[in-house]
Amino acid sequence: MSRASKLTLAGTSLAAVATIYFVHYGQQAEKTAMHAGVVRDMEQQRVKRERQADFKMQKELESEYKKVQSVHDGGKTGAGG
């Protein structure tokens, strides 16, 4: 083989290997980013469930307190009282 053909073969081989490496690296980075999105979504759903449970508990407590207690305005009917 001539020197030019050897250099051409080496250059195209190097370009092919570099292309494969960068494509693989890009796929791994995309996979990692997608997984991070799933983890973030799961965390947001967990927080939402906790907040919903707290809200439900507060509503139950409020209804229980309303059964036990009565709220009066102190007999004042006007703002200037």
PDB file of N, CA, C and O in Angstrom:
ATOM      1  N   MET A   1       0.847  -1.179   0.000  1.00  0.00           N
ATOM      2  CA  MET A   1       0.000   0.000   0.000  1.00  0.00           C
ATOM      3  C   MET A   1       0.885   1.232   0.000  1.00  0.00           C
ATOM      4  O   MET A   1       1.935   1.252   0.637  1.00  0.00           O
ATOM      5  N   SER A   2       0.390   2.231  -0.691  1.00  0.00           N
ATOM      6  CA  SER A   2       1.146   3.476  -0.753  1.00  0.00           C
ATOM      7  C   SER A   2       0.953   4.265   0.536  1.00  0.00           C
ATOM      8  O   SER A   2       0.048   3.992   1.334  1.00  0.00           O
ATOM      9  N   ARG A   3       1.798   5.231   0.689  1.00  0.00           N
ATOM     10  CA  ARG A   3       1.758   6.070   1.881  1.00  0.00           C
ATOM     11  C   ARG A   3       0.444   6.857   1.931  1.00  0.00           C
ATOM     12  O   ARG A   3      -0.165   7.010   2.999  1.00  0.00           O
ATOM     13  N   ALA A   4      -0.015   7.361   0.825  1.00  0.00           N
ATOM     14  CA  ALA A   4      -1.251   8.136   0.775  1.00  0.00           C
ATOM     15  C   ALA A   4      -2.451   7.268   1.149  1.00  0.00           C
ATOM     16  O   ALA A   4      -3.355   7.709   1.867  1.00  0.00           O
ATOM     17  N   SER A   5      -2.489   6.040   0.664  1.00  0.00           N
ATOM     18  CA  SER A   5      -3.611   5.164   1.000  1.00  0.00           C
ATOM     19  C   SER A   5      -3.596   4.792   2.479  1.00  0.00           C
ATOM     20  O   SER A   5      -4.652   4.666   3.105  1.00  0.00           O
ATOM     21  N   LYS A   6      -2.396   4.612   3.049  1.00  0.00           N
ATOM     22  CA  LYS A   6      -2.301   4.313   4.484  1.00  0.00           C
ATOM     23  C   LYS A   6      -2.803   5.491   5.314  1.00  0.00           C
ATOM     24  O   LYS A   6      -3.518   5.309   6.308  1.00  0.00           O
ATOM     25  N   LEU A   7      -2.421   6.720   4.905  1.00  0.00           N
ATOM     26  CA  LEU A   7      -2.875   7.909   5.628  1.00  0.00           C
ATOM     27  C   LEU A   7      -4.389   8.090   5.490  1.00  0.00           C
ATOM     28  O   LEU A   7      -5.070   8.468   6.455  1.00  0.00           O
ATOM     29  N   THR A   8      -4.919   7.819   4.318  1.00  0.00           N
ATOM     30  CA  THR A   8      -6.359   7.921   4.102  1.00  0.00           C
ATOM     31  C   THR A   8      -7.101   6.906   4.968  1.00  0.00           C
ATOM     32  O   THR A   8      -8.113   7.234   5.601  1.00  0.00           O
ATOM     33  N   LEU A   9      -6.605   5.671   4.996  1.00  0.00           N
ATOM     34  CA  LEU A   9      -7.215   4.637   5.819  1.00  0.00           C
ATOM     35  C   LEU A   9      -7.162   5.015   7.296  1.00  0.00           C
ATOM     36  O   LEU A   9      -8.156   4.881   8.022  1.00  0.00           O
ATOM     37  N   ALA A  10      -6.007   5.496   7.739  1.00  0.00           N
ATOM     38  CA  ALA A  10      -5.863   5.888   9.147  1.00  0.00           C
ATOM     39  C   ALA A  10      -6.795   7.060   9.479  1.00  0.00           C
ATOM     40  O   ALA A  10      -7.439   7.077  10.534  1.00  0.00           O
ATOM     41  N   GLY A  11      -6.865   8.034   8.586  1.00  0.00           N
ATOM     42  CA  GLY A  11      -7.714   9.206   8.828  1.00  0.00           C
ATOM     43  C   GLY A  11      -9.186   8.857   8.881  1.00  0.00           C
ATOM     44  O   GLY A  11      -9.911   9.316   9.777  1.00  0.00           O
ATOM     45  N   THR A  12      -9.643   8.037   7.950  1.00  0.00           N
ATOM     46  CA  THR A  12     -11.060   7.661   7.955  1.00  0.00           C
ATOM     47  C   THR A  12     -11.382   6.760   9.136  1.00  0.00           C
ATOM     48  O   THR A  12     -12.470   6.853   9.715  1.00  0.00           O
ATOM     49  N   SER A  13     -10.448   5.900   9.499  1.00  0.00           N
ATOM     50  CA  SER A  13     -10.667   5.039  10.670  1.00  0.00           C
ATOM     51  C   SER A  13     -10.765   5.883  11.942  1.00  0.00           C
ATOM     52  O   SER A  13     -11.639   5.647  12.779  1.00  0.00           O
ATOM     53  N   LEU A  14      -9.871   6.849  12.066  1.00  0.00           N
ATOM     54  CA  LEU A  14      -9.891   7.731  13.234  1.00  0.00           C
ATOM     55  C   LEU A  14     -11.185   8.542  13.272  1.00  0.00           C
ATOM     56  O   LEU A  14     -11.798   8.691  14.337  1.00  0.00           O
ATOM     57  N   ALA A  15     -11.626   9.030  12.128  1.00  0.00           N
ATOM     58  CA  ALA A  15     -12.876   9.788  12.070  1.00  0.00           C
ATOM     59  C   ALA A  15     -14.060   8.902  12.442  1.00  0.00           C
ATOM     60  O   ALA A  15     -14.973   9.337  13.152  1.00  0.00           O
ATOM     61  N   ALA A  16     -14.070   7.664  11.996  1.00  0.00           N
ATOM     62  CA  ALA A  16     -15.160   6.743  12.320  1.00  0.00           C
ATOM     63  C   ALA A  16     -15.191   6.445  13.815  1.00  0.00           C
ATOM     64  O   ALA A  16     -16.261   6.457  14.440  1.00  0.00           O
ATOM     65  N   VAL A  17     -14.034   6.180  14.395  1.00  0.00           N
ATOM     66  CA  VAL A  17     -13.959   5.892  15.831  1.00  0.00           C
ATOM     67  C   VAL A  17     -14.386   7.118  16.641  1.00  0.00           C
ATOM     68  O   VAL A  17     -15.139   6.995  17.622  1.00  0.00           O
ATOM     69  N   ALA A  18     -13.942   8.301  16.230  1.00  0.00           N
ATOM     70  CA  ALA A  18     -14.329   9.522  16.947  1.00  0.00           C
ATOM     71  C   ALA A  18     -15.834   9.749  16.848  1.00  0.00           C
ATOM     72  O   ALA A  18     -16.477  10.120  17.841  1.00  0.00           O
ATOM     73  N   THR A  19     -16.409   9.517  15.681  1.00  0.00           N
ATOM     74  CA  THR A  19     -17.853   9.683  15.508  1.00  0.00           C
ATOM     75  C   THR A  19     -18.622   8.717  16.398  1.00  0.00           C
ATOM     76  O   THR A  19     -19.588   9.106  17.071  1.00  0.00           O
ATOM     77  N   ILE A  20     -18.200   7.470  16.418  1.00  0.00           N
ATOM     78  CA  ILE A  20     -18.863   6.469  17.258  1.00  0.00           C
ATOM     79  C   ILE A  20     -18.763   6.853  18.732  1.00  0.00           C
ATOM     80  O   ILE A  20     -19.740   6.759  19.488  1.00  0.00           O
ATOM     81  N   TYR A  21     -17.581   7.318  19.154  1.00  0.00           N
ATOM     82  CA  TYR A  21     -17.386   7.715  20.546  1.00  0.00           C
ATOM     83  C   TYR A  21     -18.311   8.872  20.911  1.00  0.00           C
ATOM     84  O   TYR A  21     -18.973   8.842  21.963  1.00  0.00           O
ATOM     85  N   PHE A  22     -18.356   9.914  20.080  1.00  0.00           N
ATOM     86  CA  PHE A  22     -19.174  11.081  20.402  1.00  0.00           C
ATOM     87  C   PHE A  22     -20.663  10.756  20.371  1.00  0.00           C
ATOM     88  O   PHE A  22     -21.431  11.271  21.174  1.00  0.00           O
ATOM     89  N   VAL A  23     -21.093   9.895  19.480  1.00  0.00           N
ATOM     90  CA  VAL A  23     -22.499   9.487  19.455  1.00  0.00           C
ATOM     91  C   VAL A  23     -22.831   8.706  20.728  1.00  0.00           C
ATOM     92  O   VAL A  23     -23.868   8.931  21.359  1.00  0.00           O
ATOM     93  N   HIS A  24     -21.948   7.800  21.119  1.00  0.00           N
ATOM     94  CA  HIS A  24     -22.161   7.020  22.340  1.00  0.00           C
ATOM     95  C   HIS A  24     -22.198   7.946  23.558  1.00  0.00           C
ATOM     96  O   HIS A  24     -23.063   7.799  24.436  1.00  0.00           O
ATOM     97  N   TYR A  25     -21.269   8.889  23.618  1.00  0.00           N
ATOM     98  CA  TYR A  25     -21.238   9.843  24.723  1.00  0.00           C
ATOM     99  C   TYR A  25     -22.534  10.654  24.767  1.00  0.00           C
ATOM    100  O   TYR A  25     -23.103  10.877  25.838  1.00  0.00           O
ATOM    101  N   GLY A  26     -23.014  11.094  23.624  1.00  0.00           N
ATOM    102  CA  GLY A  26     -24.258  11.856  23.558  1.00  0.00           C
ATOM    103  C   GLY A  26     -25.447  11.045  24.027  1.00  0.00           C
ATOM    104  O   GLY A  26     -26.330  11.553  24.723  1.00  0.00           O
ATOM    105  N   GLN A  27     -25.486   9.769  23.658  1.00  0.00           N
ATOM    106  CA  GLN A  27     -26.587   8.904  24.090  1.00  0.00           C
ATOM    107  C   GLN A  27     -26.553   8.703  25.598  1.00  0.00           C
ATOM    108  O   GLN A  27     -27.596   8.708  26.252  1.00  0.00           O
ATOM    109  N   GLN A  28     -25.368   8.517  26.149  1.00  0.00           N
ATOM    110  CA  GLN A  28     -25.256   8.342  27.596  1.00  0.00           C
ATOM    111  C   GLN A  28     -25.685   9.606  28.338  1.00  0.00           C
ATOM    112  O   GLN A  28     -26.364   9.527  29.365  1.00  0.00           O
ATOM    113  N   ALA A  29     -25.283  10.768  27.819  1.00  0.00           N
ATOM    114  CA  ALA A  29     -25.670  12.031  28.461  1.00  0.00           C
ATOM    115  C   ALA A  29     -27.187  12.212  28.392  1.00  0.00           C
ATOM    116  O   ALA A  29     -27.817  12.651  29.373  1.00  0.00           O
ATOM    117  N   GLU A  30     -27.790  11.872  27.270  1.00  0.00           N
ATOM    118  CA  GLU A  30     -29.237  11.984  27.124  1.00  0.00           C
ATOM    119  C   GLU A  30     -29.966  11.021  28.060  1.00  0.00           C
ATOM    120  O   GLU A  30     -30.961  11.389  28.685  1.00  0.00           O
ATOM    121  N   LYS A  31     -29.449   9.820  28.186  1.00  0.00           N
ATOM    122  CA  LYS A  31     -30.050   8.831  29.083  1.00  0.00           C
ATOM    123  C   LYS A  31     -29.982   9.307  30.532  1.00  0.00           C
ATOM    124  O   LYS A  31     -30.952   9.195  31.283  1.00  0.00           O
ATOM    125  N   THR A  32     -28.851   9.876  30.908  1.00  0.00           N
ATOM    126  CA  THR A  32     -28.686  10.392  32.267  1.00  0.00           C
ATOM    127  C   THR A  32     -29.655  11.548  32.526  1.00  0.00           C
ATOM    128  O   THR A  32     -30.271  11.621  33.591  1.00  0.00           O
ATOM    129  N   ALA A  33     -29.792  12.436  31.545  1.00  0.00           N
ATOM    130  CA  ALA A  33     -30.705  13.567  31.699  1.00  0.00           C
ATOM    131  C   ALA A  33     -32.149  13.091  31.804  1.00  0.00           C
ATOM    132  O   ALA A  33     -32.926  13.619  32.614  1.00  0.00           O
ATOM    133  N   MET A  34     -32.520  12.111  31.013  1.00  0.00           N
ATOM    134  CA  MET A  34     -33.884  11.589  31.074  1.00  0.00           C
ATOM    135  C   MET A  34     -34.152  10.923  32.417  1.00  0.00           C
ATOM    136  O   MET A  34     -35.222  11.083  33.004  1.00  0.00           O
ATOM    137  N   HIS A  35     -33.175  10.189  32.933  1.00  0.00           N
ATOM    138  CA  HIS A  35     -33.340   9.540  34.238  1.00  0.00           C
ATOM    139  C   HIS A  35     -33.478  10.592  35.341  1.00  0.00           C
ATOM    140  O   HIS A  35     -34.286  10.433  36.259  1.00  0.00           O
ATOM    141  N   ALA A  36     -32.695  11.658  35.240  1.00  0.00           N
ATOM    142  CA  ALA A  36     -32.805  12.732  36.233  1.00  0.00           C
ATOM    143  C   ALA A  36     -34.191  13.352  36.185  1.00  0.00           C
ATOM    144  O   ALA A  36     -34.755  13.718  37.228  1.00  0.00           O
ATOM    145  N   GLY A  37     -34.773  13.466  35.003  1.00  0.00           N
ATOM    146  CA  GLY A  37     -36.130  13.985  34.877  1.00  0.00           C
ATOM    147  C   GLY A  37     -37.148  13.085  35.548  1.00  0.00           C
ATOM    148  O   GLY A  37     -38.082  13.557  36.202  1.00  0.00           O
ATOM    149  N   VAL A  38     -36.966  11.778  35.407  1.00  0.00           N
ATOM    150  CA  VAL A  38     -37.878  10.824  36.048  1.00  0.00           C
ATOM    151  C   VAL A  38     -37.760  10.927  37.566  1.00  0.00           C
ATOM    152  O   VAL A  38     -38.772  10.952  38.279  1.00  0.00           O
ATOM    153  N   VAL A  39     -36.541  11.014  38.047  1.00  0.00           N
ATOM    154  CA  VAL A  39     -36.324  11.143  39.501  1.00  0.00           C
ATOM    155  C   VAL A  39     -36.962  12.434  40.002  1.00  0.00           C
ATOM    156  O   VAL A  39     -37.632  12.442  41.045  1.00  0.00           O
ATOM    157  N   ARG A  40     -36.781  13.532  39.271  1.00  0.00           N
ATOM    158  CA  ARG A  40     -37.361  14.809  39.660  1.00  0.00           C
ATOM    159  C   ARG A  40     -38.888  14.726  39.673  1.00  0.00           C
ATOM    160  O   ARG A  40     -39.536  15.225  40.594  1.00  0.00           O
ATOM    161  N   ASP A  41     -39.471  14.092  38.667  1.00  0.00           N
ATOM    162  CA  ASP A  41     -40.926  13.937  38.619  1.00  0.00           C
ATOM    163  C   ASP A  41     -41.445  13.112  39.786  1.00  0.00           C
ATOM    164  O   ASP A  41     -42.475  13.439  40.382  1.00  0.00           O
ATOM    165  N   MET A  42     -40.741  12.045  40.122  1.00  0.00           N
ATOM    166  CA  MET A  42     -41.157  11.213  41.251  1.00  0.00           C
ATOM    167  C   MET A  42     -41.106  12.006  42.549  1.00  0.00           C
ATOM    168  O   MET A  42     -41.996  11.877  43.403  1.00  0.00           O
ATOM    169  N   GLU A  43     -40.085  12.835  42.705  1.00  0.00           N
ATOM    170  CA  GLU A  43     -39.955  13.663  43.908  1.00  0.00           C
ATOM    171  C   GLU A  43     -41.092  14.681  43.970  1.00  0.00           C
ATOM    172  O   GLU A  43     -41.684  14.905  45.032  1.00  0.00           O
ATOM    173  N   GLN A  44     -41.420  15.287  42.838  1.00  0.00           N
ATOM    174  CA  GLN A  44     -42.528  16.249  42.811  1.00  0.00           C
ATOM    175  C   GLN A  44     -43.851  15.566  43.148  1.00  0.00           C
ATOM    176  O   GLN A  44     -44.676  16.140  43.866  1.00  0.00           O
ATOM    177  N   GLN A  45     -44.058  14.364  42.667  1.00  0.00           N
ATOM    178  CA  GLN A  45     -45.280  13.634  42.980  1.00  0.00           C
ATOM    179  C   GLN A  45     -45.346  13.284  44.462  1.00  0.00           C
ATOM    180  O   GLN A  45     -46.411  13.360  45.085  1.00  0.00           O
ATOM    181  N   ARG A  46     -44.196  12.916  45.042  1.00  0.00           N
ATOM    182  CA  ARG A  46     -44.157  12.603  46.465  1.00  0.00           C
ATOM    183  C   ARG A  46     -44.506  13.841  47.289  1.00  0.00           C
ATOM    184  O   ARG A  46     -45.319  13.781  48.229  1.00  0.00           O
ATOM    185  N   VAL A  47     -43.934  14.977  46.932  1.00  0.00           N
ATOM    186  CA  VAL A  47     -44.218  16.218  47.651  1.00  0.00           C
ATOM    187  C   VAL A  47     -45.690  16.584  47.499  1.00  0.00           C
ATOM    188  O   VAL A  47     -46.344  17.012  48.466  1.00  0.00           O
ATOM    189  N   LYS A  48     -46.227  16.408  46.312  1.00  0.00           N
ATOM    190  CA  LYS A  48     -47.642  16.720  46.071  1.00  0.00           C
ATOM    191  C   LYS A  48     -48.543  15.837  46.927  1.00  0.00           C
ATOM    192  O   LYS A  48     -49.521  16.311  47.510  1.00  0.00           O
ATOM    193  N   ARG A  49     -48.210  14.531  47.027  1.00  0.00           N
ATOM    194  CA  ARG A  49     -49.006  13.630  47.867  1.00  0.00           C
ATOM    195  C   ARG A  49     -48.929  14.044  49.332  1.00  0.00           C
ATOM    196  O   ARG A  49     -49.940  14.006  50.053  1.00  0.00           O
ATOM    197  N   GLU A  50     -47.726  14.444  49.783  1.00  0.00           N
ATOM    198  CA  GLU A  50     -47.585  14.886  51.177  1.00  0.00           C
ATOM    199  C   GLU A  50     -48.416  16.137  51.438  1.00  0.00           C
ATOM    200  O   GLU A  50     -49.092  16.238  52.463  1.00  0.00           O
ATOM    201  N   ARG A  51     -48.365  17.080  50.509  1.00  0.00           N
ATOM    202  CA  ARG A  51     -49.137  18.312  50.685  1.00  0.00           C
ATOM    203  C   ARG A  51     -50.628  18.021  50.670  1.00  0.00           C
ATOM    204  O   ARG A  51     -51.391  18.629  51.424  1.00  0.00           O
ATOM    205  N   GLN A  52     -51.037  17.111  49.791  1.00  0.00           N
ATOM    206  CA  GLN A  52     -52.464  16.756  49.723  1.00  0.00           C
ATOM    207  C   GLN A  52     -52.902  16.088  51.025  1.00  0.00           C
ATOM    208  O   GLN A  52     -53.992  16.360  51.527  1.00  0.00           O
ATOM    209  N   ALA A  53     -52.044  15.223  51.582  1.00  0.00           N
ATOM    210  CA  ALA A  53     -52.374  14.574  52.851  1.00  0.00           C
ATOM    211  C   ALA A  53     -52.456  15.605  53.976  1.00  0.00           C
ATOM    212  O   ALA A  53     -53.367  15.538  54.817  1.00  0.00           O
ATOM    213  N   ASP A  54     -51.532  16.568  53.983  1.00  0.00           N
ATOM    214  CA  ASP A  54     -51.582  17.624  54.995  1.00  0.00           C
ATOM    215  C   ASP A  54     -52.851  18.455  54.854  1.00  0.00           C
ATOM    216  O   ASP A  54     -53.490  18.812  55.849  1.00  0.00           O
ATOM    217  N   PHE A  55     -53.216  18.770  53.622  1.00  0.00           N
ATOM    218  CA  PHE A  55     -54.427  19.547  53.382  1.00  0.00           C
ATOM    219  C   PHE A  55     -55.657  18.793  53.861  1.00  0.00           C
ATOM    220  O   PHE A  55     -56.534  19.362  54.515  1.00  0.00           O
ATOM    221  N   LYS A  56     -55.691  17.503  53.566  1.00  0.00           N
ATOM    222  CA  LYS A  56     -56.831  16.679  53.995  1.00  0.00           C
ATOM    223  C   LYS A  56     -56.902  16.625  55.516  1.00  0.00           C
ATOM    224  O   LYS A  56     -57.983  16.748  56.102  1.00  0.00           O
ATOM    225  N   MET A  57     -55.752  16.459  56.159  1.00  0.00           N
ATOM    226  CA  MET A  57     -55.718  16.409  57.612  1.00  0.00           C
ATOM    227  C   MET A  57     -56.190  17.742  58.201  1.00  0.00           C
ATOM    228  O   MET A  57     -56.963  17.768  59.166  1.00  0.00           O
ATOM    229  N   GLN A  58     -55.766  18.866  57.614  1.00  0.00           N
ATOM    230  CA  GLN A  58     -56.195  20.171  58.095  1.00  0.00           C
ATOM    231  C   GLN A  58     -57.703  20.357  57.932  1.00  0.00           C
ATOM    232  O   GLN A  58     -58.368  20.915  58.804  1.00  0.00           O
ATOM    233  N   LYS A  59     -58.245  19.889  56.805  1.00  0.00           N
ATOM    234  CA  LYS A  59     -59.692  19.982  56.586  1.00  0.00           C
ATOM    235  C   LYS A  59     -60.450  19.156  57.616  1.00  0.00           C
ATOM    236  O   LYS A  59     -61.482  19.583  58.135  1.00  0.00           O
ATOM    237  N   GLU A  60     -59.946  17.944  57.912  1.00  0.00           N
ATOM    238  CA  GLU A  60     -60.582  17.101  58.920  1.00  0.00           C
ATOM    239  C   GLU A  60     -60.529  17.748  60.299  1.00  0.00           C
ATOM    240  O   GLU A  60     -61.515  17.723  61.050  1.00  0.00           O
ATOM    241  N   LEU A  61     -59.364  18.323  60.628  1.00  0.00           N
ATOM    242  CA  LEU A  61     -59.242  19.008  61.914  1.00  0.00           C
ATOM    243  C   LEU A  61     -60.184  20.204  61.977  1.00  0.00           C
ATOM    244  O   LEU A  61     -60.829  20.454  63.010  1.00  0.00           O
ATOM    245  N   GLU A  62     -60.273  20.939  60.897  1.00  0.00           N
ATOM    246  CA  GLU A  62     -61.163  22.099  60.867  1.00  0.00           C
ATOM    247  C   GLU A  62     -62.615  21.680  61.079  1.00  0.00           C
ATOM    248  O   GLU A  62     -63.334  22.289  61.882  1.00  0.00           O
ATOM    249  N   SER A  63     -63.038  20.618  60.399  1.00  0.00           N
ATOM    250  CA  SER A  63     -64.420  20.167  60.573  1.00  0.00           C
ATOM    251  C   SER A  63     -64.648  19.648  61.989  1.00  0.00           C
ATOM    252  O   SER A  63     -65.711  19.873  62.582  1.00  0.00           O
ATOM    253  N   GLU A  64     -63.666  18.982  62.559  1.00  0.00           N
ATOM    254  CA  GLU A  64     -63.782  18.492  63.940  1.00  0.00           C
ATOM    255  C   GLU A  64     -63.880  19.665  64.915  1.00  0.00           C
ATOM    256  O   GLU A  64     -64.699  19.651  65.840  1.00  0.00           O
ATOM    257  N   TYR A  65     -63.037  20.674  64.722  1.00  0.00           N
ATOM    258  CA  TYR A  65     -63.075  21.847  65.597  1.00  0.00           C
ATOM    259  C   TYR A  65     -64.380  22.609  65.451  1.00  0.00           C
ATOM    260  O   TYR A  65     -64.894  23.165  66.412  1.00  0.00           O
ATOM    261  N   LYS A  66     -64.921  22.659  64.249  1.00  0.00           N
ATOM    262  CA  LYS A  66     -66.185  23.357  64.045  1.00  0.00           C
ATOM    263  C   LYS A  66     -67.330  22.629  64.749  1.00  0.00           C
ATOM    264  O   LYS A  66     -68.295  23.257  65.170  1.00  0.00           O
ATOM    265  N   LYS A  67     -67.216  21.316  64.870  1.00  0.00           N
ATOM    266  CA  LYS A  67     -68.230  20.565  65.608  1.00  0.00           C
ATOM    267  C   LYS A  67     -68.159  20.880  67.091  1.00  0.00           C
ATOM    268  O   LYS A  67     -69.174  20.989  67.775  1.00  0.00           O
ATOM    269  N   VAL A  68     -66.947  21.001  67.609  1.00  0.00           N
ATOM    270  CA  VAL A  68     -66.739  21.187  69.038  1.00  0.00           C
ATOM    271  C   VAL A  68     -66.874  22.648  69.443  1.00  0.00           C
ATOM    272  O   VAL A  68     -67.451  22.960  70.479  1.00  0.00           O
ATOM    273  N   GLN A  69     -66.370  23.556  68.653  1.00  0.00           N
ATOM    274  CA  GLN A  69     -66.335  24.970  69.017  1.00  0.00           C
ATOM    275  C   GLN A  69     -67.293  25.767  68.144  1.00  0.00           C
ATOM    276  O   GLN A  69     -67.613  25.388  67.029  1.00  0.00           O
ATOM    277  N   SER A  70     -67.694  26.885  68.665  1.00  0.00           N
ATOM    278  CA  SER A  70     -68.465  27.822  67.857  1.00  0.00           C
ATOM    279  C   SER A  70     -67.726  29.152  67.868  1.00  0.00           C
ATOM    280  O   SER A  70     -67.180  29.568  68.885  1.00  0.00           O
ATOM    281  N   VAL A  71     -67.715  29.808  66.756  1.00  0.00           N
ATOM    282  CA  VAL A  71     -66.999  31.067  66.628  1.00  0.00           C
ATOM    283  C   VAL A  71     -68.012  32.200  66.606  1.00  0.00           C
ATOM    284  O   VAL A  71     -68.966  32.184  65.828  1.00  0.00           O
ATOM    285  N   HIS A  72     -67.804  33.190  67.469  1.00  0.00           N
ATOM    286  CA  HIS A  72     -68.684  34.352  67.539  1.00  0.00           C
ATOM    287  C   HIS A  72     -67.848  35.586  67.257  1.00  0.00           C
ATOM    288  O   HIS A  72     -66.646  35.631  67.546  1.00  0.00           O
ATOM    289  N   ASP A  73     -68.519  36.630  66.772  1.00  0.00           N
ATOM    290  CA  ASP A  73     -67.810  37.871  66.488  1.00  0.00           C
ATOM    291  C   ASP A  73     -67.795  38.815  67.697  1.00  0.00           C
ATOM    292  O   ASP A  73     -67.424  39.974  67.569  1.00  0.00           O
ATOM    293  N   GLY A  74     -68.242  38.374  68.819  1.00  0.00           N
ATOM    294  CA  GLY A  74     -68.239  39.192  70.032  1.00  0.00           C
ATOM    295  C   GLY A  74     -69.415  40.136  70.130  1.00  0.00           C
ATOM    296  O   GLY A  74     -69.414  41.035  70.947  1.00  0.00           O
ATOM    297  N   GLY A  75     -70.419  39.977  69.315  1.00  0.00           N
ATOM    298  CA  GLY A  75     -71.605  40.801  69.367  1.00  0.00           C
ATOM    299  C   GLY A  75     -71.502  42.099  68.605  1.00  0.00           C
ATOM    300  O   GLY A  75     -72.448  42.869  68.527  1.00  0.00           O
ATOM    301  N   LYS A  76     -70.381  42.402  68.056  1.00  0.00           N
ATOM    302  CA  LYS A  76     -70.197  43.632  67.282  1.00  0.00           C
ATOM    303  C   LYS A  76     -70.746  43.415  65.885  1.00  0.00           C
ATOM    304  O   LYS A  76     -70.432  42.450  65.210  1.00  0.00           O
ATOM    305  N   THR A  77     -71.561  44.363  65.460  1.00  0.00           N
ATOM    306  CA  THR A  77     -72.141  44.237  64.121  1.00  0.00           C
ATOM    307  C   THR A  77     -71.585  45.275  63.173  1.00  0.00           C
ATOM    308  O   THR A  77     -71.665  45.117  61.978  1.00  0.00           O
ATOM    309  N   GLY A  78     -71.019  46.324  63.657  1.00  0.00           N
ATOM    310  CA  GLY A  78     -70.496  47.386  62.798  1.00  0.00           C
ATOM    311  C   GLY A  78     -68.996  47.472  62.872  1.00  0.00           C
ATOM    312  O   GLY A  78     -68.345  46.944  63.782  1.00  0.00           O
ATOM    313  N   ALA A  79     -68.417  48.182  61.936  1.00  0.00           N
ATOM    314  CA  ALA A  79     -66.969  48.323  61.908  1.00  0.00           C
ATOM    315  C   ALA A  79     -66.491  49.394  62.866  1.00  0.00           C
ATOM    316  O   ALA A  79     -65.340  49.385  63.282  1.00  0.00           O
ATOM    317  N   GLY A  80     -67.334  50.330  63.233  1.00  0.00           N
ATOM    318  CA  GLY A  80     -66.907  51.430  64.089  1.00  0.00           C
ATOM    319  C   GLY A  80     -67.135  51.189  65.554  1.00  0.00           C
ATOM    320  O   GLY A  80     -66.821  52.003  66.384  1.00  0.00           O
ATOM    321  N   GLY A  81     -67.672  50.061  65.951  1.00  0.00           N
ATOM    322  CA  GLY A  81     -68.155  49.654  67.219  1.00  0.00           C
ATOM    323  C   GLY A  81     -67.480  49.929  68.439  1.00  0.00           C
ATOM    324  O   GLY A  81     -67.528  50.239  69.445  1.00  0.00           O
TER     325      GLY A  81
END
